[in-house]
mmCIF file of C-alpha atoms and ligand atoms in Angstrom:
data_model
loop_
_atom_site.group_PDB
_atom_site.id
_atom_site.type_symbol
_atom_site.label_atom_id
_atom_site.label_comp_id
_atom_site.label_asym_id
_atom_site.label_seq_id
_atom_site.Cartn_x
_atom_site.Cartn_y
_atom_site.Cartn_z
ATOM 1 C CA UNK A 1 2.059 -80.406 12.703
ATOM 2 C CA UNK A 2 1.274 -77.221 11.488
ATOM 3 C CA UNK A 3 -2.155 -76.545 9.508
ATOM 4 C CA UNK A 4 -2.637 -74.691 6.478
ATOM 5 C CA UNK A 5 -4.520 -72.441 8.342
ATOM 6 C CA UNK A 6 -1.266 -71.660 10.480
ATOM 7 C CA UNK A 7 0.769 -71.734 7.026
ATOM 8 C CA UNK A 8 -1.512 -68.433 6.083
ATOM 9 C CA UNK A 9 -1.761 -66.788 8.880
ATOM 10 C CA UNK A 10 2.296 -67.019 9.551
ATOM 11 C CA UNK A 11 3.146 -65.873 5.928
ATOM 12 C CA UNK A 12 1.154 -62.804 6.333
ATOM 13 C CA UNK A 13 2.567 -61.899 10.090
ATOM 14 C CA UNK A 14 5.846 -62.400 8.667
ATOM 15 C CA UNK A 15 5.114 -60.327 5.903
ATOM 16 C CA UNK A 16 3.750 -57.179 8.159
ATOM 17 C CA UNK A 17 6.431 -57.684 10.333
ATOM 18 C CA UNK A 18 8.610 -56.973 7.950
ATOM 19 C CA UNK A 19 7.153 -53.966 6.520
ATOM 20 C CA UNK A 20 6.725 -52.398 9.960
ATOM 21 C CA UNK A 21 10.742 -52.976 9.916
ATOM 22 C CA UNK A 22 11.285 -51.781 6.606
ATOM 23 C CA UNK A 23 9.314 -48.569 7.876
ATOM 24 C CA UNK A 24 11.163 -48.478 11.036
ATOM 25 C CA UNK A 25 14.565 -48.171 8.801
ATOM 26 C CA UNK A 26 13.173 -45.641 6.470
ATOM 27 C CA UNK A 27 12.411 -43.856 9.281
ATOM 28 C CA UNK A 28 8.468 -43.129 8.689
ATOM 29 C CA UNK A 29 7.438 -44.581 12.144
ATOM 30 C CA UNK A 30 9.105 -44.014 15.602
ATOM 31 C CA UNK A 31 10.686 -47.014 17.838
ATOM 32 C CA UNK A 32 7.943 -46.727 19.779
ATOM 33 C CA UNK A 33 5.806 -47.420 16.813
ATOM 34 C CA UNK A 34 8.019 -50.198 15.777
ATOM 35 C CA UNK A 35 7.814 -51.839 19.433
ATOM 36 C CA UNK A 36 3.978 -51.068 19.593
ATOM 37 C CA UNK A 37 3.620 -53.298 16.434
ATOM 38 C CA UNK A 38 6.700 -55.932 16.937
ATOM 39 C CA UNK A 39 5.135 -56.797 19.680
ATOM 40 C CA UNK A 40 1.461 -57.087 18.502
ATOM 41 C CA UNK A 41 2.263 -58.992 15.434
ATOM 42 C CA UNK A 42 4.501 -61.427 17.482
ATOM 43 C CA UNK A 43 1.977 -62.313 20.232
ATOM 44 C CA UNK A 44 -0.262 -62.574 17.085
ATOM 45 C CA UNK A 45 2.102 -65.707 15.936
ATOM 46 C CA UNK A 46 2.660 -67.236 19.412
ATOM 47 C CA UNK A 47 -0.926 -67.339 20.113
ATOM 48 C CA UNK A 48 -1.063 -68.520 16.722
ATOM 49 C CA UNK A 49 0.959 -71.392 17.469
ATOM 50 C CA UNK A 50 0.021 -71.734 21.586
ATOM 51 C CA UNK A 51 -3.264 -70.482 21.991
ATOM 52 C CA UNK A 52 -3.360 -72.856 25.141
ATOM 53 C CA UNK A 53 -0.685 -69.976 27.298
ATOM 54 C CA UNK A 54 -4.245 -67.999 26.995
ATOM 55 C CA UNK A 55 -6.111 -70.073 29.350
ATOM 56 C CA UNK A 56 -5.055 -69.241 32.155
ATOM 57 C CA UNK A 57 -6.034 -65.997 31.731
ATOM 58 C CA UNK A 58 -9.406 -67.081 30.309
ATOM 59 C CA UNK A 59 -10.488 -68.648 33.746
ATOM 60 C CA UNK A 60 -9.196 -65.358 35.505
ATOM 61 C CA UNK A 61 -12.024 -63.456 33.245
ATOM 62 C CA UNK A 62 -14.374 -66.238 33.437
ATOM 63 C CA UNK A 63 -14.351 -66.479 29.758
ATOM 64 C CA UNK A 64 -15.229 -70.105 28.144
ATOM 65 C CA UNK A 65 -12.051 -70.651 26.085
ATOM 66 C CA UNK A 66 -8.307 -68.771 25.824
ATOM 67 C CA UNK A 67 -8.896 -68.169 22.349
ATOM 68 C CA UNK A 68 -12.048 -65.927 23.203
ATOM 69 C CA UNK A 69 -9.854 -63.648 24.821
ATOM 70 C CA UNK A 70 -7.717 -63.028 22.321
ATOM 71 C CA UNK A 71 -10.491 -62.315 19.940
ATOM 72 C CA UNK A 72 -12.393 -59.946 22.158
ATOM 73 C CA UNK A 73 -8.746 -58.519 22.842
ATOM 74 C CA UNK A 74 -8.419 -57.959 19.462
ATOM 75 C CA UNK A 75 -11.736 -56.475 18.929
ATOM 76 C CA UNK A 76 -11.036 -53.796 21.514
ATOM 77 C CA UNK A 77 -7.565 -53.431 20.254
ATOM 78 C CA UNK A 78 -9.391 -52.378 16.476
ATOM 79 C CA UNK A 79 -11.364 -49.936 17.730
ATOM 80 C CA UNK A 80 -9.142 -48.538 19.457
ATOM 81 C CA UNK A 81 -6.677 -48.116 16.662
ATOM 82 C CA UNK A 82 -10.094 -46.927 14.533
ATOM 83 C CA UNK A 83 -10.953 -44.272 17.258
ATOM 84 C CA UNK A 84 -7.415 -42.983 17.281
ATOM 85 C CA UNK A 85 -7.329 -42.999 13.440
ATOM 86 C CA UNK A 86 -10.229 -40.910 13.604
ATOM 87 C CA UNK A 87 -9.062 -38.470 15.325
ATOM 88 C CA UNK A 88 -5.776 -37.932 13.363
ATOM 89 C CA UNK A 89 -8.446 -37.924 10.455
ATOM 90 C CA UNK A 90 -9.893 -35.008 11.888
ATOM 91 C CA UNK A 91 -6.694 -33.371 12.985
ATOM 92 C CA UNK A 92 -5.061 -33.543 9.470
ATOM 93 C CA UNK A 93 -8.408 -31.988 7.744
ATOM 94 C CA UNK A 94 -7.751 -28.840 10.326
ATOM 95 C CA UNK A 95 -4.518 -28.610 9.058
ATOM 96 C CA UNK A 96 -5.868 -28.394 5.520
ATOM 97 C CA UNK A 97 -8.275 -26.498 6.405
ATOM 98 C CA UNK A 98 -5.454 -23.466 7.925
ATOM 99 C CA UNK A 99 -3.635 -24.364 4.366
ATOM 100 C CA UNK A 100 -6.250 -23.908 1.833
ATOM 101 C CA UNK A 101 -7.419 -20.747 3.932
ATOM 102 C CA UNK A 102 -3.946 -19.168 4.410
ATOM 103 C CA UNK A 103 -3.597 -19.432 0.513
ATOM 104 C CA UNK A 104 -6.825 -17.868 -0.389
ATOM 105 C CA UNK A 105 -6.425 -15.079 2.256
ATOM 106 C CA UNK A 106 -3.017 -14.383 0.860
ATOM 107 C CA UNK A 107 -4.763 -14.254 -2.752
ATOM 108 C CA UNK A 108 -7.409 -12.679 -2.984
ATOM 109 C CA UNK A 109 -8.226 -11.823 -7.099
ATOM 110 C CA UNK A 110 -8.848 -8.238 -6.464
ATOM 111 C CA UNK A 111 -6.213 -6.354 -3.890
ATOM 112 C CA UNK A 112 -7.801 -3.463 -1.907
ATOM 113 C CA UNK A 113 -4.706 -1.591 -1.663
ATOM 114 C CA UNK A 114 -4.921 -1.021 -5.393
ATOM 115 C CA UNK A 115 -8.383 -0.008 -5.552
ATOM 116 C CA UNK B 1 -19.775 5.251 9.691
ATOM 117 C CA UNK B 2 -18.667 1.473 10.444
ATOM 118 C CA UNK B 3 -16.652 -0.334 8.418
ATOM 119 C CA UNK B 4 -18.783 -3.297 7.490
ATOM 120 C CA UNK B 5 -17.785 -6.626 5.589
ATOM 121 C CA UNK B 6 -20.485 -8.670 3.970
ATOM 122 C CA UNK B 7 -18.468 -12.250 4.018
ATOM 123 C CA UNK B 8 -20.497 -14.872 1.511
ATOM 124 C CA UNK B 9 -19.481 -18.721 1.428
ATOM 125 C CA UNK B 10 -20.394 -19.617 -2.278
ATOM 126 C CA UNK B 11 -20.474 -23.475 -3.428
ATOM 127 C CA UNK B 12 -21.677 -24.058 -7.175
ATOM 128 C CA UNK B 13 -23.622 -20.513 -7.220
ATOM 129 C CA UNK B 14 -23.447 -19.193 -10.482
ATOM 130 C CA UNK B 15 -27.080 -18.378 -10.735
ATOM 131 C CA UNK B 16 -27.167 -16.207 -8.063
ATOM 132 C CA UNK B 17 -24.400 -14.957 -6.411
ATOM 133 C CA UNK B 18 -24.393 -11.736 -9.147
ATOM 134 C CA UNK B 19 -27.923 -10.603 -8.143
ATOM 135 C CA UNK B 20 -26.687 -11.063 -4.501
ATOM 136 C CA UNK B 21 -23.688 -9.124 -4.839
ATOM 137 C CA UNK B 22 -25.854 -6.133 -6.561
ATOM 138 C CA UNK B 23 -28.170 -6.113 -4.231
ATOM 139 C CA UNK B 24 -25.607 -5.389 -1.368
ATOM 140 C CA UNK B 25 -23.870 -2.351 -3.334
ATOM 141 C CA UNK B 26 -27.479 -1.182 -3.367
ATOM 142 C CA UNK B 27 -27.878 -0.842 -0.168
ATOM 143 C CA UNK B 28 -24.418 0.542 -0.034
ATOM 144 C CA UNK B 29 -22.094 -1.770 1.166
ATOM 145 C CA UNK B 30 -18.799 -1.599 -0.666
ATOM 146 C CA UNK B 31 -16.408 -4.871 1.404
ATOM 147 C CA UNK B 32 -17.928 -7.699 0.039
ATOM 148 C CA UNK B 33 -16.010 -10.614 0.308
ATOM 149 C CA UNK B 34 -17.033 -14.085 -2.030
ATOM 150 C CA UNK B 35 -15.494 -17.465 -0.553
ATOM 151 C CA UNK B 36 -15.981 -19.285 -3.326
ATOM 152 C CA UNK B 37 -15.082 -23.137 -2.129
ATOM 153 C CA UNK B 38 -13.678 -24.280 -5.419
ATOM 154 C CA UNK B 39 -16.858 -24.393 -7.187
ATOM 155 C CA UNK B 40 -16.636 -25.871 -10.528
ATOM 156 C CA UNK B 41 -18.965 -23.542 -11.849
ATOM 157 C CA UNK B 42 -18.181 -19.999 -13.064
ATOM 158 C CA UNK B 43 -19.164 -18.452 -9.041
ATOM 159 C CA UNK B 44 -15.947 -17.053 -8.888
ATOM 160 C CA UNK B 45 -15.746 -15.341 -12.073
ATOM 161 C CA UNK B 46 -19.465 -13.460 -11.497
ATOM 162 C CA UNK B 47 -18.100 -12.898 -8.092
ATOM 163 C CA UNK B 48 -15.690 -10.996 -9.405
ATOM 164 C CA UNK B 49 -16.830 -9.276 -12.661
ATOM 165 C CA UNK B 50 -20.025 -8.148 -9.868
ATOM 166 C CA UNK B 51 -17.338 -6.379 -8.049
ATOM 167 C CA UNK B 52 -16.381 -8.608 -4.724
ATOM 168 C CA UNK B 53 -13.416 -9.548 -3.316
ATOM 169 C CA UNK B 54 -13.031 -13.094 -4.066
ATOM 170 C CA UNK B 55 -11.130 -15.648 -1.740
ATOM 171 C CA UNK B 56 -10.548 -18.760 -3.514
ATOM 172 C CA UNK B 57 -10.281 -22.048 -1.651
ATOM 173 C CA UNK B 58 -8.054 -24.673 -3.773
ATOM 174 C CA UNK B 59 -10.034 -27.728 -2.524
ATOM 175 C CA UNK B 60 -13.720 -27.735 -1.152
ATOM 176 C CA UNK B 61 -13.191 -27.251 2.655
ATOM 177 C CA UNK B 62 -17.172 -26.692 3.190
ATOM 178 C CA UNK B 63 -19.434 -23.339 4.655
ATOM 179 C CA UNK B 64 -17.930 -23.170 8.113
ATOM 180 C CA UNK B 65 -14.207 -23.159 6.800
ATOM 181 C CA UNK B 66 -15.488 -20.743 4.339
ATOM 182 C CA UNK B 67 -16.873 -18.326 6.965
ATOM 183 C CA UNK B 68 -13.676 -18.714 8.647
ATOM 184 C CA UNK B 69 -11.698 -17.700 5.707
ATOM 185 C CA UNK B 70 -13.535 -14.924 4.919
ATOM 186 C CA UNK B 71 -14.147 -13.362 8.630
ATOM 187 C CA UNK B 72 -9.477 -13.849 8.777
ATOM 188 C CA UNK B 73 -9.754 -11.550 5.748
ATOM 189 C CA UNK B 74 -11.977 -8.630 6.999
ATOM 190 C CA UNK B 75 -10.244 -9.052 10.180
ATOM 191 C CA UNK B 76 -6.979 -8.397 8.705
ATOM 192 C CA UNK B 77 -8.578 -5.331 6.558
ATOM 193 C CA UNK B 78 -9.254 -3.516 9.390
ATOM 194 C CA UNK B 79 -13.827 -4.810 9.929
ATOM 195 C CA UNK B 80 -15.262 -3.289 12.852
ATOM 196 C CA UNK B 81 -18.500 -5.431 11.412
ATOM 197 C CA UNK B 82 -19.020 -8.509 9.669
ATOM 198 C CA UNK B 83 -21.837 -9.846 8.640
ATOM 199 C CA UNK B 84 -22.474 -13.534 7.509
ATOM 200 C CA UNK B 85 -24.241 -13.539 4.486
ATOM 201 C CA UNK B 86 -25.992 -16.018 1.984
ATOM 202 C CA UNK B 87 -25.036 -16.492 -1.585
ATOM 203 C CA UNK B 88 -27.986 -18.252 -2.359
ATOM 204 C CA UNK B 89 -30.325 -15.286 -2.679
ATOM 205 C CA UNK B 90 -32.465 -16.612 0.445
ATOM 206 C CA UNK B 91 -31.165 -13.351 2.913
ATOM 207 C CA UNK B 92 -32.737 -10.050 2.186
ATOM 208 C CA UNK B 93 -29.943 -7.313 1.882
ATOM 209 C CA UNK B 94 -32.564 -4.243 3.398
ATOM 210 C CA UNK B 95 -32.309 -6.550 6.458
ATOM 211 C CA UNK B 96 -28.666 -6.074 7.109
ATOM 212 C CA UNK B 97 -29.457 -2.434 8.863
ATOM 213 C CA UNK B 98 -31.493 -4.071 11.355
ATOM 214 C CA UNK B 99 -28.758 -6.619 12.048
ATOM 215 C CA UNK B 100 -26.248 -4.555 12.499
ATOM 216 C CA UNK B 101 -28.054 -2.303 14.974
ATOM 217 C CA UNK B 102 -27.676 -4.016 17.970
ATOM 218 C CA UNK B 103 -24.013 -3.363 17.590
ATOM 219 C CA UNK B 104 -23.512 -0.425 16.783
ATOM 220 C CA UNK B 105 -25.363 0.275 19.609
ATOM 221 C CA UNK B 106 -22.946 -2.015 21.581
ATOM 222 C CA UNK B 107 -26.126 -3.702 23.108
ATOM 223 C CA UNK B 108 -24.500 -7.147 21.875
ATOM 224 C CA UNK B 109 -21.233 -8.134 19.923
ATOM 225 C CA UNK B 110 -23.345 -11.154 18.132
ATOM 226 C CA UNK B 111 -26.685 -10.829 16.699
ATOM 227 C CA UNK B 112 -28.000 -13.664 15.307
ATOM 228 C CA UNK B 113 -30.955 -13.577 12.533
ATOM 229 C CA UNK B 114 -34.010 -15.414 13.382
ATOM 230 C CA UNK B 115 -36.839 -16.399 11.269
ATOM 231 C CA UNK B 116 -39.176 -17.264 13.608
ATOM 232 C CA UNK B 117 -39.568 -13.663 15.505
ATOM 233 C CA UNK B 118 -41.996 -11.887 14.337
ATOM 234 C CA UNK B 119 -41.403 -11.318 10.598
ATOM 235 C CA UNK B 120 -42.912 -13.916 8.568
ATOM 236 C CA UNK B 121 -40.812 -16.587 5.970
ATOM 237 C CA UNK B 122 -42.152 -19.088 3.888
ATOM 238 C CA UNK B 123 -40.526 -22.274 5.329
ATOM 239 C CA UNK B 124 -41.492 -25.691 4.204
ATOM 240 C CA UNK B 125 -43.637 -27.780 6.596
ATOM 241 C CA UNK B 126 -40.422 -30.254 6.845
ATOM 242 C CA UNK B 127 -37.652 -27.991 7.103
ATOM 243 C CA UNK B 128 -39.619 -25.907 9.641
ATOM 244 C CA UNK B 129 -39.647 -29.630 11.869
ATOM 245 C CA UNK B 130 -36.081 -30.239 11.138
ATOM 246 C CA UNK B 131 -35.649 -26.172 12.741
ATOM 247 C CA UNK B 132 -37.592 -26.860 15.856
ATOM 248 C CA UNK B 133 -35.534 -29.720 16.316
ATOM 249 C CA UNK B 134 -32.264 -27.774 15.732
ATOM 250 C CA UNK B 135 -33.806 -25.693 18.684
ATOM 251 C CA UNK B 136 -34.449 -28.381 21.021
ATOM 252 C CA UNK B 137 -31.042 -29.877 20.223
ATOM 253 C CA UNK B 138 -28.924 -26.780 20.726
ATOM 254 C CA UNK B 139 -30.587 -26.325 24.102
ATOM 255 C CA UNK B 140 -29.549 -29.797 24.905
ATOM 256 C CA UNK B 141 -25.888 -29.365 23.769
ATOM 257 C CA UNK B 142 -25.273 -25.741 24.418
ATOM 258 C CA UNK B 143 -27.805 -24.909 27.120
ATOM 259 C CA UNK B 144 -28.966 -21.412 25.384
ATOM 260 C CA UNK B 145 -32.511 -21.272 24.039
ATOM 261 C CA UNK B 146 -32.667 -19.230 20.981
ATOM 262 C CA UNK B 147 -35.699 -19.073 18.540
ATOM 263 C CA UNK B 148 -33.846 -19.704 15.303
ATOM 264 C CA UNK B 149 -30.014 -21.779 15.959
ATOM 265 C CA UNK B 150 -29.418 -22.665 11.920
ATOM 266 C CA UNK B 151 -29.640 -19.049 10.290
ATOM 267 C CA UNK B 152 -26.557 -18.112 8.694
ATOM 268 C CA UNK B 153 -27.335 -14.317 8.984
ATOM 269 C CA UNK B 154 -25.676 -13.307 11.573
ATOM 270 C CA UNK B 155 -23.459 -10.011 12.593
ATOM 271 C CA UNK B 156 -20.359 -9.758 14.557
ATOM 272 C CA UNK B 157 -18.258 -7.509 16.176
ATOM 273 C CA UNK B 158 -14.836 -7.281 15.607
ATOM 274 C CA UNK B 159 -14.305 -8.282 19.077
ATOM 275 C CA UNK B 160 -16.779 -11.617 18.633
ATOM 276 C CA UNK B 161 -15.695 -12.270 15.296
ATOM 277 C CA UNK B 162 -11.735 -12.505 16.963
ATOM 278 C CA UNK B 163 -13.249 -14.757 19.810
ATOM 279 C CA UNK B 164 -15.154 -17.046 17.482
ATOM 280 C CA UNK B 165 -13.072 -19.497 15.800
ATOM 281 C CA UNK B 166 -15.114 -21.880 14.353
ATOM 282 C CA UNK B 167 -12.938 -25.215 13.595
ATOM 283 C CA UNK B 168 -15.927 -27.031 12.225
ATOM 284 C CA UNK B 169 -15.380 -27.069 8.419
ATOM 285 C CA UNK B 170 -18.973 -27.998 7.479
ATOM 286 C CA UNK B 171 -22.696 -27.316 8.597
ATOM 287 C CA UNK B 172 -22.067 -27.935 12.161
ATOM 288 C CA UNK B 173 -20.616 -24.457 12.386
ATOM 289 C CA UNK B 174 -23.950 -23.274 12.962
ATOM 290 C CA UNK B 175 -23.900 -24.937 16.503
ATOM 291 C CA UNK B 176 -20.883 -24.440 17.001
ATOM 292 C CA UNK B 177 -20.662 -20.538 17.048
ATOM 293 C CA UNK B 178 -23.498 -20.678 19.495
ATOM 294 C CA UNK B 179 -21.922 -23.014 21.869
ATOM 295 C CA UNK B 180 -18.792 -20.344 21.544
ATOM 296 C CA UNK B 181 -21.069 -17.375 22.455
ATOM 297 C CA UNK B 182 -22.390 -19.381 25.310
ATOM 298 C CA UNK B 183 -18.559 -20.665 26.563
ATOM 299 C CA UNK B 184 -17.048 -17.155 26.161
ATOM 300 C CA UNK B 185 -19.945 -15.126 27.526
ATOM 301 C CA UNK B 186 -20.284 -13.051 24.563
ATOM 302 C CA UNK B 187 -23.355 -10.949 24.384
ATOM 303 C CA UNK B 188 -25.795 -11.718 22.127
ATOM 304 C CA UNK B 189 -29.171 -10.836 20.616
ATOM 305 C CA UNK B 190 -31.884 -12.203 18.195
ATOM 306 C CA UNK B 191 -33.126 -9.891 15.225
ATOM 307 C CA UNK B 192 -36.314 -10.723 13.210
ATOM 308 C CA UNK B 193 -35.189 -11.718 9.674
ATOM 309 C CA UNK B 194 -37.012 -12.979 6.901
ATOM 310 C CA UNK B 195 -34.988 -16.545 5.123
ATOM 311 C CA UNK B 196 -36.898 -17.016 0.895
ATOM 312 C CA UNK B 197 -37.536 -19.954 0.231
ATOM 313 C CA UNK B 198 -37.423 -20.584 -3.439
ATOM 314 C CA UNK B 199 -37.665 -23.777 -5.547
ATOM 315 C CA UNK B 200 -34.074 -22.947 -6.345
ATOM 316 C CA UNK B 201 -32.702 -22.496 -2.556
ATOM 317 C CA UNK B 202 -34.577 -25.453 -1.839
ATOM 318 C CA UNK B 203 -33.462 -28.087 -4.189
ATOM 319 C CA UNK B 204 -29.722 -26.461 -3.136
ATOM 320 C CA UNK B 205 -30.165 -26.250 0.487
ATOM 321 C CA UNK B 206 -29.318 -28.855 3.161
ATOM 322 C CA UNK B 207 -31.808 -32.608 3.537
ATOM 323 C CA UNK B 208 -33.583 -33.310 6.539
ATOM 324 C CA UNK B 209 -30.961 -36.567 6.500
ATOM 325 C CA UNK B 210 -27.810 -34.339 6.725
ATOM 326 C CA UNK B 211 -28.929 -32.909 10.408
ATOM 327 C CA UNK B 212 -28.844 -36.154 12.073
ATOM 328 C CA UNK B 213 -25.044 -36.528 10.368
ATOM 329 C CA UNK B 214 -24.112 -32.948 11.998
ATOM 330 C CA UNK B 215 -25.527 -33.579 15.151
ATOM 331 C CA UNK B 216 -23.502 -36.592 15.565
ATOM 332 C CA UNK B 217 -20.474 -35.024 14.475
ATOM 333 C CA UNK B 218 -21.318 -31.947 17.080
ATOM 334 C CA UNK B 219 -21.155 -34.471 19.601
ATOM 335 C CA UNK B 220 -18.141 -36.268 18.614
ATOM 336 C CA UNK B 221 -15.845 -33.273 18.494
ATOM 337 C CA UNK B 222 -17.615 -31.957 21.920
ATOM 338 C CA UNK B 223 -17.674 -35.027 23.933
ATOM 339 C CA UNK B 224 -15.959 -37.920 22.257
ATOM 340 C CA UNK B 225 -12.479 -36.869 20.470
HETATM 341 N N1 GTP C 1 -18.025 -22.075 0.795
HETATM 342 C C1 GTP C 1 -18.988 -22.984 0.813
HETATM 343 N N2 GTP C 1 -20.212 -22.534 0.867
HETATM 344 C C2 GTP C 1 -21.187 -23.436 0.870
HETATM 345 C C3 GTP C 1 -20.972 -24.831 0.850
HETATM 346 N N3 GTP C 1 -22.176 -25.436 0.893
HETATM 347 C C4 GTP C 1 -23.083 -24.452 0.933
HETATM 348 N N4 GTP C 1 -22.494 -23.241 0.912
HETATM 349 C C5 GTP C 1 -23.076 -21.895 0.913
HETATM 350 O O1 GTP C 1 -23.679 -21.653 2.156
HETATM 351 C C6 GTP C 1 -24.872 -20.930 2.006
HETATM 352 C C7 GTP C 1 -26.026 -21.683 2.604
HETATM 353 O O2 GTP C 1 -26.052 -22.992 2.116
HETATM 354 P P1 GTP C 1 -27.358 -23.864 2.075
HETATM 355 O O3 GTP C 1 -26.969 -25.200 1.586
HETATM 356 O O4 GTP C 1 -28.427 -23.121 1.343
HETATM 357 O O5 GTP C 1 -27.711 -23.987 3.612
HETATM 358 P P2 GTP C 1 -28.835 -23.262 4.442
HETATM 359 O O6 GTP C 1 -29.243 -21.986 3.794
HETATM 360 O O7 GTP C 1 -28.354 -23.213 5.842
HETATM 361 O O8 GTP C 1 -30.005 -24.315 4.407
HETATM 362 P P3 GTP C 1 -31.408 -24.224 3.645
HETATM 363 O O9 GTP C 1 -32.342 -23.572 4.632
HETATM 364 O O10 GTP C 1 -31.771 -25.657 3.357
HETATM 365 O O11 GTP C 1 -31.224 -23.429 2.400
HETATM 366 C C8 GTP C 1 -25.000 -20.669 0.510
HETATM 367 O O12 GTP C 1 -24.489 -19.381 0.257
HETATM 368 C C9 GTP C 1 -24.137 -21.724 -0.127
HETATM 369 O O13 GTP C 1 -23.581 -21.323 -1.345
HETATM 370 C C10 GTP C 1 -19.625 -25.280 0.786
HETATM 371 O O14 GTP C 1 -19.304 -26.465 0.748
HETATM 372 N N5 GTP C 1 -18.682 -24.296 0.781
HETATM 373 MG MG1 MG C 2 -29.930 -21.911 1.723
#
């Protein structure tokens, strides 16, 4: 028996799993972008569904329950991911930055030489 | 004679940045270049009808892009000096002599205006905590004590001024030209300036709040990216 909870959660993995494919075949990400998230979103639904393969692991970490791991997996996994999309934040402004400056250098409203 | 360039980041200073720009072709400086940072205000357009060189920034990229911008351009135009300036009237343009000294003399290819040696500015009780601070923090990060590390009168050689690149877009730039000076060994000197402090600068200028949200970007970028 599946519960509704499991209903949910499957309709939306299915539904981002699909858009990371769409993406894939529009080219906007790389295959090692689509493998990266493939294979997050599908160990999202097997855990989903068997949260009991985690246990094992669990007692290895000496963490109560399977589930737990997953969660603080996941945790790690999101700031990870917020850390890294910091950094491109950053990165892009730069770029902006050498845009917005290249124009106005190129433009200035008075030009010397004719002075 | 040196060629000097008098570089100004302007945001949203209409009421000033005329009287500023006079007050430099006083004193006889003739490459004056505005940044103006895509005020919405007419900054540009007194820029311009005061006689400046105006470098216009499509978007608002902050002071330390400005800076940037502006220190390319008299780069490219041939600067042997450049000299960071204030648009909001709180730099005295008599004092620009005295800054440029050092360099000329080629005792230093940075000299960097402080209000705390010997000549005497009006700072608010607050701001003049938030300044010590500054102090105490630079030496921390950077490991150079200086008497004033947030005064944005400063002069460069064209050497420095090519060695500087400053990639913070905002107020950290401050910091982060020291910590370049320090890193690339370039020479550098203090020079007594006097900073204004008028009602008008000071309902402009930068909160006590903001410095705590520079700091931790200073250390981000240094230690964390
Ligand atoms: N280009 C540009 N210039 C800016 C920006 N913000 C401030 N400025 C300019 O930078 C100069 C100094 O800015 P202030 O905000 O007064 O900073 P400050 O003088 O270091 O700090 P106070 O001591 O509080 O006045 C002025 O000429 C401003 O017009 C910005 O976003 N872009
Ligand atoms: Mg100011």
């Amino acid at each position: 028996m599946i519960s509704i909870f499991q209903m949910i959660v499957l309709v939306f993995l299915i539904f981002v799993f699909t858009r990371v494919v769409f993406r894939f075949k529009d080219r906007q990400i790389s295959i090692l972008e689509l493998l990266f998230w493939s294979a997050l979103w599908i160990s999202a639904g097997v855990l989903l569904f068997m949260p009991q393969i985690t246990n094992p692991i669990a007692r290895i970490l000496n963490i109560g329950r399977g589930i737990d791991v997953a969660v603080y997996l996941g945790i790690i996994l999101l700031f990870y991911l917020v850390f890294r999309l910091y950094v491109k934040i950053d990165t892009i402004n730069q770029d902006l930055t050498k845009i917005v400056r290249e124009i106005a250098v190129n433009k200035p409203n008075k030009d010397k030489r004719r002075k | 004679m040196h060629k000097v360039f008098i570089v100004i980041p302007a945001y949203k200073e209409e009421n000033s940045i005329s009287s500023v720009i006079k007050g430099l072709k006083k004193e006889g400086y003739k490459d004056i270049v505005v940044v103006d940072d895509c005020s919405p205000d007419s900054t540009s357009k007194k820029a311009e009808d005061a006689g400046a060189i105006v470098l216009k920034h499509i978007i608002n990229r902050g002071q330390g892009a400005s800076l940037r911008t502006g220190t390319d351009y008299a780069l490219r135009h041939g600067a042997e000096i450049i000299v960071h300036f204030d648009a909001d009237g709180q730099h005295n343009p008599k004092e620009i002599k005295d800054i440029i000294k050092p360099i000329i003399a080629g005792k230093a290819d940075a000299a960097l205006g402080s209000r705390f040696l010997g000549k005497r500015s009006n700072v608010p009780f607050t701001k003049k905590i938030v300044l010590k601070l500054g102090i105490m923090f630079t030496f921390i990060f950077s490991g150079v004590w200086l008497t004033d590390t947030h005064n944005g009168f400063r002069a460069l050689s064209r050497d420095a001024a090519k060695r500087i690149e400053i990639t913070q877009d905002r107020m950290a730039h401050a910091s982060e030209i020291i910590d370049q000076i320090r890193k690339k060994r370039i020479r550098y000197t203090e020079v007594p300036v006097t900073i204004t402090y008028t009602s008008y600068s000071i309902e402009k200028g930068q909160s006590a709040m903001n410095s705590i949200r520079i700091a931790a970007r200073l250390i981000w970028s240094k230690y964390i990216r």
